[in-house]
PDB file of C-alpha atoms in Angstrom:
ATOM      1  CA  UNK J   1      89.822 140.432 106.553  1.00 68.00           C
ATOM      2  CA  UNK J   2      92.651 137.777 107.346  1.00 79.00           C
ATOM      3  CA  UNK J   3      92.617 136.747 111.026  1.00 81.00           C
ATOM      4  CA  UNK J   4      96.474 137.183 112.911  1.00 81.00           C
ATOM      5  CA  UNK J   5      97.988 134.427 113.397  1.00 78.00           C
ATOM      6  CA  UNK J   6      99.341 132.989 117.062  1.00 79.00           C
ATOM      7  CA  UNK J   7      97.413 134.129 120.232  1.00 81.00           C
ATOM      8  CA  UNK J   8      98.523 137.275 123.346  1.00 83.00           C
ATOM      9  CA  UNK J   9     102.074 138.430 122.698  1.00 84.00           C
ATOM     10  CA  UNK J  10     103.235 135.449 120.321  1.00 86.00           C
ATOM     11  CA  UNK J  11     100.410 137.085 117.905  1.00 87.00           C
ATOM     12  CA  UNK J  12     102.064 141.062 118.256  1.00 88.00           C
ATOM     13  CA  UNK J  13     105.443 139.662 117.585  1.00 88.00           C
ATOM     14  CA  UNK J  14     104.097 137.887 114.426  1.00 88.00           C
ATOM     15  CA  UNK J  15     102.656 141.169 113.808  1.00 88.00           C
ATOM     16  CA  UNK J  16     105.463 143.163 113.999  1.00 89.00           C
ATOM     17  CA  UNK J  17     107.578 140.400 112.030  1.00 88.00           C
ATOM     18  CA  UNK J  18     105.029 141.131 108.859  1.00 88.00           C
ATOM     19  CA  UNK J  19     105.341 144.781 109.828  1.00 89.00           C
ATOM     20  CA  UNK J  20     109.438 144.699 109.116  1.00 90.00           C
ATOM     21  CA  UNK J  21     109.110 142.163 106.356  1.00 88.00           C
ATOM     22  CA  UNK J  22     106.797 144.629 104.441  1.00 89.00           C
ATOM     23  CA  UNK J  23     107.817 147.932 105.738  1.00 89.00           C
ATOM     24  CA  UNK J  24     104.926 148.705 107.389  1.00 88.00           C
ATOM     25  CA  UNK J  25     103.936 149.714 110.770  1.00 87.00           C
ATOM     26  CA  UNK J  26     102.394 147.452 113.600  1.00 85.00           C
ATOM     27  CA  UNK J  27      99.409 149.603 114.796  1.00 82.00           C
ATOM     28  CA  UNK J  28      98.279 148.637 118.096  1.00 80.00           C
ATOM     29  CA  UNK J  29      96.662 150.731 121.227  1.00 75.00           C
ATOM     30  CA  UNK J  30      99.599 149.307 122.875  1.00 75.00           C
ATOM     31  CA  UNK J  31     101.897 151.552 121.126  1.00 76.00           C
ATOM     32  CA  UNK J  32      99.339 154.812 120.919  1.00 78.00           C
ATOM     33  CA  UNK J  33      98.350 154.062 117.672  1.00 79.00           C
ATOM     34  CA  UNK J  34      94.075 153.746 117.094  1.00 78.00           C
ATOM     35  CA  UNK J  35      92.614 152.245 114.380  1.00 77.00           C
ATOM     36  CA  UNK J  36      90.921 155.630 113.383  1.00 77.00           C
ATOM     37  CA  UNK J  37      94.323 157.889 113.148  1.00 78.00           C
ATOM     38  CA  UNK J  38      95.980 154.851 110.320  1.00 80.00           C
ATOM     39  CA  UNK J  39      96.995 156.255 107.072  1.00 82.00           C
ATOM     40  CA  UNK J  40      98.363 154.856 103.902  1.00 84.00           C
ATOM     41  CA  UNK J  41     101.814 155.441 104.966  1.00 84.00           C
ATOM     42  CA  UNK J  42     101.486 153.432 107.611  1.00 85.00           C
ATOM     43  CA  UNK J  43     100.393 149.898 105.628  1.00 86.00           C
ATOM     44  CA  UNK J  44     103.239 147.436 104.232  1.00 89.00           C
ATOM     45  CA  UNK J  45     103.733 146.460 100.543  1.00 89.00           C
ATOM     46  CA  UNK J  46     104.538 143.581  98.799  1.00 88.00           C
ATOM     47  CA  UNK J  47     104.555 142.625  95.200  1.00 86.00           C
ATOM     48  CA  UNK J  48     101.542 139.857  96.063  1.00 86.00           C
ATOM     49  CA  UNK J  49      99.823 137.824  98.624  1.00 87.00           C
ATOM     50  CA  UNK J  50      98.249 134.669  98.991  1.00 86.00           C
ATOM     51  CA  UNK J  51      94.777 134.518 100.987  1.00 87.00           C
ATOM     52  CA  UNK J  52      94.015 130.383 101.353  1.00 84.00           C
ATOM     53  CA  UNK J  53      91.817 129.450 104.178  1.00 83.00           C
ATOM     54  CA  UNK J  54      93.994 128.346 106.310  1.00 81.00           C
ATOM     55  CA  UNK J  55      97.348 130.336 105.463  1.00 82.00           C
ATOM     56  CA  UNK J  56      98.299 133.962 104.066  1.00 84.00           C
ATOM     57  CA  UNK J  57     101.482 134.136 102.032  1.00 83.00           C
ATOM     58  CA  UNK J  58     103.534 137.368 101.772  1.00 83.00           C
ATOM     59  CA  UNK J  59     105.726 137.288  98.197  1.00 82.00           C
ATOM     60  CA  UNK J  60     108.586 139.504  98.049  1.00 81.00           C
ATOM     61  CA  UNK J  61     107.684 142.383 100.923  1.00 84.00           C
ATOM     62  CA  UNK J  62     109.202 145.749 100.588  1.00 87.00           C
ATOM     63  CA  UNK J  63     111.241 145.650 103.802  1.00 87.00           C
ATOM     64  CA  UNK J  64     114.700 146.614 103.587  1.00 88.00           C
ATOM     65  CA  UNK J  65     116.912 143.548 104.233  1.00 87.00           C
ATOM     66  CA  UNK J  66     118.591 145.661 106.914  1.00 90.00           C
ATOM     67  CA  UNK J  67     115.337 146.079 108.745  1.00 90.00           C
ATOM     68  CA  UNK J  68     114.674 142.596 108.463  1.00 88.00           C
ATOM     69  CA  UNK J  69     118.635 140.924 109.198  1.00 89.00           C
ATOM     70  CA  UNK J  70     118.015 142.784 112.304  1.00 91.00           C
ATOM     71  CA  UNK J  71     114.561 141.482 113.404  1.00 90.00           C
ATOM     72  CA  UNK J  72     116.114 137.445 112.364  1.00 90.00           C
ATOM     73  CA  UNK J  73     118.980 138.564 114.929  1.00 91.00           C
ATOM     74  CA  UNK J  74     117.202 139.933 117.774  1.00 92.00           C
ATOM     75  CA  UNK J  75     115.025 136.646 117.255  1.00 90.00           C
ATOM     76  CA  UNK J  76     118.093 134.387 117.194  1.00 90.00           C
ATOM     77  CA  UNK J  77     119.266 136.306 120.563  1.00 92.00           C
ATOM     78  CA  UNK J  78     115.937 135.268 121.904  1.00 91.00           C
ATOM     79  CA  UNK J  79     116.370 131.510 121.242  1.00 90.00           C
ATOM     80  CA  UNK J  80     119.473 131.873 123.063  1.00 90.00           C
ATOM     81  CA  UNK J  81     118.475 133.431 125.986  1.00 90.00           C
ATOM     82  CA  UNK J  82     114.905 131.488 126.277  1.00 89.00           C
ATOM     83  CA  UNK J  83     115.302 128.085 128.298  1.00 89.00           C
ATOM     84  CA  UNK J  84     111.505 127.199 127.420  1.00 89.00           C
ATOM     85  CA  UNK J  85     111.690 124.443 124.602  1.00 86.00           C
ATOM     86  CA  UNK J  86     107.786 125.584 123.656  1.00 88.00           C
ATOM     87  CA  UNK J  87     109.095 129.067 123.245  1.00 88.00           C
ATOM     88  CA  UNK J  88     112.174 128.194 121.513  1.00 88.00           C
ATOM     89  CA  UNK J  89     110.223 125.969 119.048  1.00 84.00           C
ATOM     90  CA  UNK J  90     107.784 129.150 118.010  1.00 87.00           C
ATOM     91  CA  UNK J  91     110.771 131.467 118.113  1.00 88.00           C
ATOM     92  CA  UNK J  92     112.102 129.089 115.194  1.00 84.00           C
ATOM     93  CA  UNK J  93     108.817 129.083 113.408  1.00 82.00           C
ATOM     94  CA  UNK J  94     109.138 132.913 113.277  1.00 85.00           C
ATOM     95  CA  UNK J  95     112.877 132.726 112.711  1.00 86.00           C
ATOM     96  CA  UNK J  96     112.414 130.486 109.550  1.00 80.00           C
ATOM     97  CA  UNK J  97     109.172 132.559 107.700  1.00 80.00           C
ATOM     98  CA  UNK J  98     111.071 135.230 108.066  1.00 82.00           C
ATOM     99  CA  UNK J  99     114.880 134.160 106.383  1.00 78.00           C
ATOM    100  CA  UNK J 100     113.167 131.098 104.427  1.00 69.00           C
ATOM    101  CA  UNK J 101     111.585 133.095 101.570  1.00 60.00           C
ATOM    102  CA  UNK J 102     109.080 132.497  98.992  1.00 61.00           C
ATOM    103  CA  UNK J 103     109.892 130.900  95.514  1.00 68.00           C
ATOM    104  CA  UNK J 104     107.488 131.824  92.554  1.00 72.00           C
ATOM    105  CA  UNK J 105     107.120 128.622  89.679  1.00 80.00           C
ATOM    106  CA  UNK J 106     105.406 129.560  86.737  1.00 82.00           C
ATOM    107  CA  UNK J 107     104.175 126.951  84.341  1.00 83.00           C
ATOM    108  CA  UNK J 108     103.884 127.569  80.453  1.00 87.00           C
ATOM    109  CA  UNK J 109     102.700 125.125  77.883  1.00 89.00           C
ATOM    110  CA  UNK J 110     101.505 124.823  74.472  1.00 90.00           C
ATOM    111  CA  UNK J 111      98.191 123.832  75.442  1.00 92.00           C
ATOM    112  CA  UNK J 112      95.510 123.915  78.035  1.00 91.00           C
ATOM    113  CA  UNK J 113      96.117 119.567  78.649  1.00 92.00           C
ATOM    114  CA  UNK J 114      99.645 120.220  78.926  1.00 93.00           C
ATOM    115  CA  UNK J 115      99.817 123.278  81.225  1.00 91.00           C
ATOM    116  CA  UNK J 116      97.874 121.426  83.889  1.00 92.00           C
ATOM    117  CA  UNK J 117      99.722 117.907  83.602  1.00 93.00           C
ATOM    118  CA  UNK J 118     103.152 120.151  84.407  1.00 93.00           C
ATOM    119  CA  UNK J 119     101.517 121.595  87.086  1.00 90.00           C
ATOM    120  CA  UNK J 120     100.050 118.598  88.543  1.00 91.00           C
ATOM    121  CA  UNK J 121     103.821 117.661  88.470  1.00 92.00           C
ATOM    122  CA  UNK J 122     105.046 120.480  90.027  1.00 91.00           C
ATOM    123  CA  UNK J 123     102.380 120.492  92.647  1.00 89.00           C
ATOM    124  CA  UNK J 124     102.942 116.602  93.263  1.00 89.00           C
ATOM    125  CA  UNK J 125     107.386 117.638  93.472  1.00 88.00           C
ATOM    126  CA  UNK J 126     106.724 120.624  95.898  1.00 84.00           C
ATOM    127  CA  UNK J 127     104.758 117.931  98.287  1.00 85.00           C
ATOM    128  CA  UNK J 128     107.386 115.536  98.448  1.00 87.00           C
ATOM    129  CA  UNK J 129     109.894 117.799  98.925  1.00 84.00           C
ATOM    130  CA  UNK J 130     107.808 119.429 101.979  1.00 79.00           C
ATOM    131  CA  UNK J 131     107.530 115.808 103.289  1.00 84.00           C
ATOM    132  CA  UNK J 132     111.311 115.335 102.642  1.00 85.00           C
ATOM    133  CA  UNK J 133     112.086 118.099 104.340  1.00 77.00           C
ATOM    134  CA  UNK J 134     110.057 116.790 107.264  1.00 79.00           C
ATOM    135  CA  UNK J 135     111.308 113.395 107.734  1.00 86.00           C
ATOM    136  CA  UNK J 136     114.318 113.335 105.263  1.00 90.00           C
ATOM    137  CA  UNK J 137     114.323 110.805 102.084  1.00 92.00           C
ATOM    138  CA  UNK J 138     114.832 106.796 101.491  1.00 94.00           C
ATOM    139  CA  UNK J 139     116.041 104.890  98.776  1.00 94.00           C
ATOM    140  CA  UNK J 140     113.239 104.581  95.979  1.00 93.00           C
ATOM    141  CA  UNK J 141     112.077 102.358  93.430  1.00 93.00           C
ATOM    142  CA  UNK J 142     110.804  99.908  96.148  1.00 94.00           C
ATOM    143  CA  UNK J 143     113.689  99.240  97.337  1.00 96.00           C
ATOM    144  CA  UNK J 144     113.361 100.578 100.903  1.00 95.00           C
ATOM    145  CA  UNK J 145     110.544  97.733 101.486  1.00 95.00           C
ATOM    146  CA  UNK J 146     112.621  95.175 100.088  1.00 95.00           C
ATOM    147  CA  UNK J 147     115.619  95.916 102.556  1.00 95.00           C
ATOM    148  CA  UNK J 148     113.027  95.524 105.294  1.00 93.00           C
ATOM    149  CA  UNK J 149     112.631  91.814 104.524  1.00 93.00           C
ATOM    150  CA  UNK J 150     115.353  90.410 106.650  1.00 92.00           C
ATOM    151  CA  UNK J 151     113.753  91.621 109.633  1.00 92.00           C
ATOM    152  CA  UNK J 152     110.601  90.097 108.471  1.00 91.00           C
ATOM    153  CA  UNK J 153     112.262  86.792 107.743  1.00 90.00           C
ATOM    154  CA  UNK J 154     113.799  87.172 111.664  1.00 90.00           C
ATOM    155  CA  UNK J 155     109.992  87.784 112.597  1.00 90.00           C
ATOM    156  CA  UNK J 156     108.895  84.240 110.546  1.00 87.00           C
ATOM    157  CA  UNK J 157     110.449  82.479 112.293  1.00 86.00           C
ATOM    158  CA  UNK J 158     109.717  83.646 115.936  1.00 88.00           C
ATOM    159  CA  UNK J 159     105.986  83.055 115.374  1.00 88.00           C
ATOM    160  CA  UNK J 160     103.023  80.390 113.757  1.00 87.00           C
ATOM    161  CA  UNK J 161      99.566  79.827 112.589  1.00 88.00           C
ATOM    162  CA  UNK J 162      98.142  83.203 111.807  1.00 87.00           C
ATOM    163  CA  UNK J 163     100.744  85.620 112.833  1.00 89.00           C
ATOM    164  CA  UNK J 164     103.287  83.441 110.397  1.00 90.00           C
ATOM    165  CA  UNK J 165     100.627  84.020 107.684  1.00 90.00           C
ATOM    166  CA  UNK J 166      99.889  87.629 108.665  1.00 89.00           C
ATOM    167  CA  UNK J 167     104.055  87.806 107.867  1.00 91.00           C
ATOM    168  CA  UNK J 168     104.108  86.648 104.818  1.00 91.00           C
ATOM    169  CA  UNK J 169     101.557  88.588 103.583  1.00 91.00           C
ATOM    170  CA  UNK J 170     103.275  91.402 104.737  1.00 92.00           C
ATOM    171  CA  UNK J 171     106.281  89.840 103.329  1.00 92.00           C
ATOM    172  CA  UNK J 172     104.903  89.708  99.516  1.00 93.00           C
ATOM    173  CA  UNK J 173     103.336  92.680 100.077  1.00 94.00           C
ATOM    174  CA  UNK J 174     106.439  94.493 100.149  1.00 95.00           C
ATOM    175  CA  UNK J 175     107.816  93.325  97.278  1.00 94.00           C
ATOM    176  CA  UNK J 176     104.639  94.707  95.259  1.00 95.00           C
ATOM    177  CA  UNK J 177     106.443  97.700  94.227  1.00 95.00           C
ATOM    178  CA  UNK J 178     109.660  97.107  92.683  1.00 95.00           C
ATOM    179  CA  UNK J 179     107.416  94.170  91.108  1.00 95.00           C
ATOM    180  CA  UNK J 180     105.192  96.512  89.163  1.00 95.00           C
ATOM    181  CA  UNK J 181     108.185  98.845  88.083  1.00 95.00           C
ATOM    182  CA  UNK J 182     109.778  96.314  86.634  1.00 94.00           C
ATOM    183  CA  UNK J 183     107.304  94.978  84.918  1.00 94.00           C
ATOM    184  CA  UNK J 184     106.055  98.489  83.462  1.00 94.00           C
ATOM    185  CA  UNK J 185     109.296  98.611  82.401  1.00 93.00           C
ATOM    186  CA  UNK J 186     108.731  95.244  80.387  1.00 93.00           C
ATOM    187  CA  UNK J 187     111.126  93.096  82.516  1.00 92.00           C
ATOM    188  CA  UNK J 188     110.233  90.622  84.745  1.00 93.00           C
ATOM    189  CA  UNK J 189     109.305  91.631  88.095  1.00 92.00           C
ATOM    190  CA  UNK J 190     109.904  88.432  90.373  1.00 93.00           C
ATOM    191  CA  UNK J 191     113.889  88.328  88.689  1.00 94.00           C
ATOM    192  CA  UNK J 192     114.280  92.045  89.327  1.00 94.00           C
ATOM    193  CA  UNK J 193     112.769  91.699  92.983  1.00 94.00           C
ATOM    194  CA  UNK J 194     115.373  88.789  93.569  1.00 94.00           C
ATOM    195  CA  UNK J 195     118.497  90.774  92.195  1.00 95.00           C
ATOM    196  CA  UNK J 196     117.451  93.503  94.363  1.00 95.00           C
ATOM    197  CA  UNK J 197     117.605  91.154  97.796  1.00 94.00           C
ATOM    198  CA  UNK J 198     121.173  89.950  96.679  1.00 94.00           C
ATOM    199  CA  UNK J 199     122.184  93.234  96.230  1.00 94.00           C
ATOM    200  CA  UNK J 200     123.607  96.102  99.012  1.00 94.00           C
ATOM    201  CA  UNK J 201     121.314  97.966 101.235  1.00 94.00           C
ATOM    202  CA  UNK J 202     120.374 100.990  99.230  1.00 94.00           C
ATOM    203  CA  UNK J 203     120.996  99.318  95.877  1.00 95.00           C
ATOM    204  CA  UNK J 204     118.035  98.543  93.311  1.00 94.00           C
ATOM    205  CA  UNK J 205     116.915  98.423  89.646  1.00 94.00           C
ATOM    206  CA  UNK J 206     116.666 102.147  87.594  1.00 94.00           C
ATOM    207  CA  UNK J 207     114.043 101.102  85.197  1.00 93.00           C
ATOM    208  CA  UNK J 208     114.600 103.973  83.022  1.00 92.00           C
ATOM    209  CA  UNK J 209     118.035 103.274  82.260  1.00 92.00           C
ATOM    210  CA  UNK J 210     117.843  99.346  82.623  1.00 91.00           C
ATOM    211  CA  UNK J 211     120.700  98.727  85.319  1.00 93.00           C
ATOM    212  CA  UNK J 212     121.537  98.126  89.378  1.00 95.00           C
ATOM    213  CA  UNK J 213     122.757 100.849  91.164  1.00 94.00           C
ATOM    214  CA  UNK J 214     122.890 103.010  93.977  1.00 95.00           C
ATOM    215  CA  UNK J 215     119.523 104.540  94.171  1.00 95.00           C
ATOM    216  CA  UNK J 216     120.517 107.339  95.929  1.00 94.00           C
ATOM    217  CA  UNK J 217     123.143 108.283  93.584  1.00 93.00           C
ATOM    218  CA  UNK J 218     121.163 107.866  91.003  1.00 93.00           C
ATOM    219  CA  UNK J 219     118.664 110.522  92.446  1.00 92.00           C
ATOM    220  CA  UNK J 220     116.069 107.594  92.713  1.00 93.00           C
ATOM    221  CA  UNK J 221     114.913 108.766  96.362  1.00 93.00           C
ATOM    222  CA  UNK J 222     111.305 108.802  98.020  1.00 93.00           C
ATOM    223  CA  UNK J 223     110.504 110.783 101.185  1.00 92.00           C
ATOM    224  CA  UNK J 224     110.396 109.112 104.145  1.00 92.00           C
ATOM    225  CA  UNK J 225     107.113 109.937 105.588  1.00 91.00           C
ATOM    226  CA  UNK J 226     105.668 109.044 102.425  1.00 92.00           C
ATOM    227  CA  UNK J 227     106.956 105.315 102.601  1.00 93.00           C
ATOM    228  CA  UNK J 228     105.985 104.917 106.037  1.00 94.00           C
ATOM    229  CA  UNK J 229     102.228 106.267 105.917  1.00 93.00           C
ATOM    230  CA  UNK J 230     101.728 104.555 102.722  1.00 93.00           C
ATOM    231  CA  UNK J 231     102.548 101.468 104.698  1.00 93.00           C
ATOM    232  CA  UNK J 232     100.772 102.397 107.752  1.00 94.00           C
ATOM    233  CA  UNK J 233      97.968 103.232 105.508  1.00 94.00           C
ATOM    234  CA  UNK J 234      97.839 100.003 103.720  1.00 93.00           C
ATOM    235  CA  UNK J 235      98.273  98.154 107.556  1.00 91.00           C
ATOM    236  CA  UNK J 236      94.805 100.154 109.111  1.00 92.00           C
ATOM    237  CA  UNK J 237      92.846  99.502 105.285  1.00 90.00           C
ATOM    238  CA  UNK J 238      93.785  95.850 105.948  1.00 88.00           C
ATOM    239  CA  UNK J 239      93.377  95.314 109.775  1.00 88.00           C
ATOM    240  CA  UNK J 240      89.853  97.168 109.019  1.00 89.00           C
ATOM    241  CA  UNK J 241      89.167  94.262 106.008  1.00 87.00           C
ATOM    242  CA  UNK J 242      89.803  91.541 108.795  1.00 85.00           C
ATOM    243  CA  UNK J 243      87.703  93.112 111.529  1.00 88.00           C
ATOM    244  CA  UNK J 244      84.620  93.983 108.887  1.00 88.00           C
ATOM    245  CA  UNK J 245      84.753  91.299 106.911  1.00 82.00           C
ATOM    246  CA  UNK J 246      83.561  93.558 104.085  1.00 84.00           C
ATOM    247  CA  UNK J 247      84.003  95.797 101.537  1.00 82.00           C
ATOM    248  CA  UNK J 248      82.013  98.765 100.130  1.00 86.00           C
ATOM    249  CA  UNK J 249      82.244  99.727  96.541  1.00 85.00           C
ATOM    250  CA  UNK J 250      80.457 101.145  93.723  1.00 88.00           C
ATOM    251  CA  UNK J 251      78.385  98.093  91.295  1.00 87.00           C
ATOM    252  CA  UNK J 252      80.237  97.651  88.278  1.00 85.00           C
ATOM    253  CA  UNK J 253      77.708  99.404  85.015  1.00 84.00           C
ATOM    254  CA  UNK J 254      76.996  96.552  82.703  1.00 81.00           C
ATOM    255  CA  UNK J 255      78.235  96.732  79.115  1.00 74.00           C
ATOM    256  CA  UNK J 256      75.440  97.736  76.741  1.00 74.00           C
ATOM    257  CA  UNK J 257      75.103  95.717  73.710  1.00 72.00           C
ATOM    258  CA  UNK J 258      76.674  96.627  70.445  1.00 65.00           C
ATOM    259  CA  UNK J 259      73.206  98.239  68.460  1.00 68.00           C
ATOM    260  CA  UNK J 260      72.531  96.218  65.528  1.00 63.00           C
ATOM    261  CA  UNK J 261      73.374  97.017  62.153  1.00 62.00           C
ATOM    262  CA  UNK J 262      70.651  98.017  59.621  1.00 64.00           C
ATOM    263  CA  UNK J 263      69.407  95.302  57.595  1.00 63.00           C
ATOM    264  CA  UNK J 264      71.320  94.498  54.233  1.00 58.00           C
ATOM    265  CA  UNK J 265      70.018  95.640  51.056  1.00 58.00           C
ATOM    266  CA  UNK J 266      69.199  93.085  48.542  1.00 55.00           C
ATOM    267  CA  UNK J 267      69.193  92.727  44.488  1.00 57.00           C
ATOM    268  CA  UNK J 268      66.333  92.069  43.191  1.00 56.00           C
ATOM    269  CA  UNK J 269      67.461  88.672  40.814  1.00 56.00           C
ATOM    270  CA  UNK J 270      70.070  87.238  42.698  1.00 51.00           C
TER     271      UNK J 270
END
């Protein structure tokens, strides 16, 4: 059994949503209706669903798209009307499961190694374009961190001793990733990072075609939330370094020697 989502009445409208989004009815004591007097005529179809643990996904339901333009109106009629921000924020929820839809990728390959690298891919595109869609996107290729650098450079020189050092770190730390794409690209990082820092905000080096550019434009873009929690990330790892004074990690296995060869054969006379 899946458990209904929501809680009291937000849980029967979500209810009857699914109802009208797979032509089904919502059966509830409510409306008459007992558990004992359901039959198959009553239940919803849809051409598959998704049971995870935490989420149930409802591909293509059979409810007419006139039965369900009219439920996405009466709930847009409700958002108008409510003057509760809570409700209006669940009413959207609902609104957007039931008008956003539910795309289907399927992955074919040659072979076994290749079929799961694509979908690794896939999997790894579909999460940045959730987190996109969250927080919007950035200029990639490092070059987001690099344009932060001025304000850095403003911060340098309002501070000393530690926090000054603390800065810098921070500082070179930044640069770390346009660094390493240039050089897997077999150019030299530290020129590339100082071309980027003369160049526009937004403007940085497309390793795969070996020129400056707009990095937007190019379609060289990162999601935002992932550049700022991999930064806040690497911030709390650090600041926990400092406070511990110690690291944890698994002991490196020593190499095993090379076995020895067998002995040579000799001639008898020589």
């Amino acid at each position: 059994a899946v458990k209904a989502p929501g809680f009291g009445d937000r849980r029967k409208a979500m209810l009857e949503d699914m109802a009208v989004l797979t032509a089904g009815q919502f059966i509830s004591e409510d409306l008459g209706i007992k558990l004992e007097n359901v039959d198959l005529n009553m239940l919803g179809q849809a051409k598959r669903v998704v049971v995870a643990k935490e989420e149930t996904t409802i591909i293509e339901g059979k409810g007419t798209a006139q039965a369900i333009q009219g439920r996405i109106n009466q709930i847009k009629k409700q958002i108008e009307e409510t003057t509760s921000d809570y409700d209006r924020e669940k009413l959207q929820e609902r609104l957007a499961k039931l008008s956003g839809g539910v795309a289907v990728v399927q992955v074919g390959a040659a072979t076994e190694t290749e079929l799961k690298e694509k979908k690794s891919r896939i999997e790894d595109a579909l999460s940045a374009t959730r987190a996109a869609v969250e927080e919007g996107i950035v200029p990639g290729g490092g070059v987001t961190y690099i344009n932060l650098l001025p304000a850095l450079n403003e911060l340098a020189g309002k501070v000393d001793g530690d926090l000054r050092v603390g800065v810098n770190i921070v500082r070179r730390a930044l640069e770390e990733p346009a660094r390493m794409i240039a050089w897997n690209a077999g150019q030299e990082g530290s020129v590339i990072v100082e071309k980027i820092k003369s160049l526009p905000v937004g403007e940085g080096y497309d390793a795969a075609r070996a020129e400056y550019g707009n990095m937007v434009e190019k379609g060289i873009v990162d999601p935002a939330k992932v550049t700022r929690s991999a930064l806040e990330n690497a911030a709390s790892i650090a600041s926990m370094v400092l406070t511990t004074e110690a690291l944890v990690a698994e002991e490196p296995e020593k190499a095993k020697p090379a076995p020895a060869g067998p002995p040579g054969g000799g001639m008898g006379g020589f």
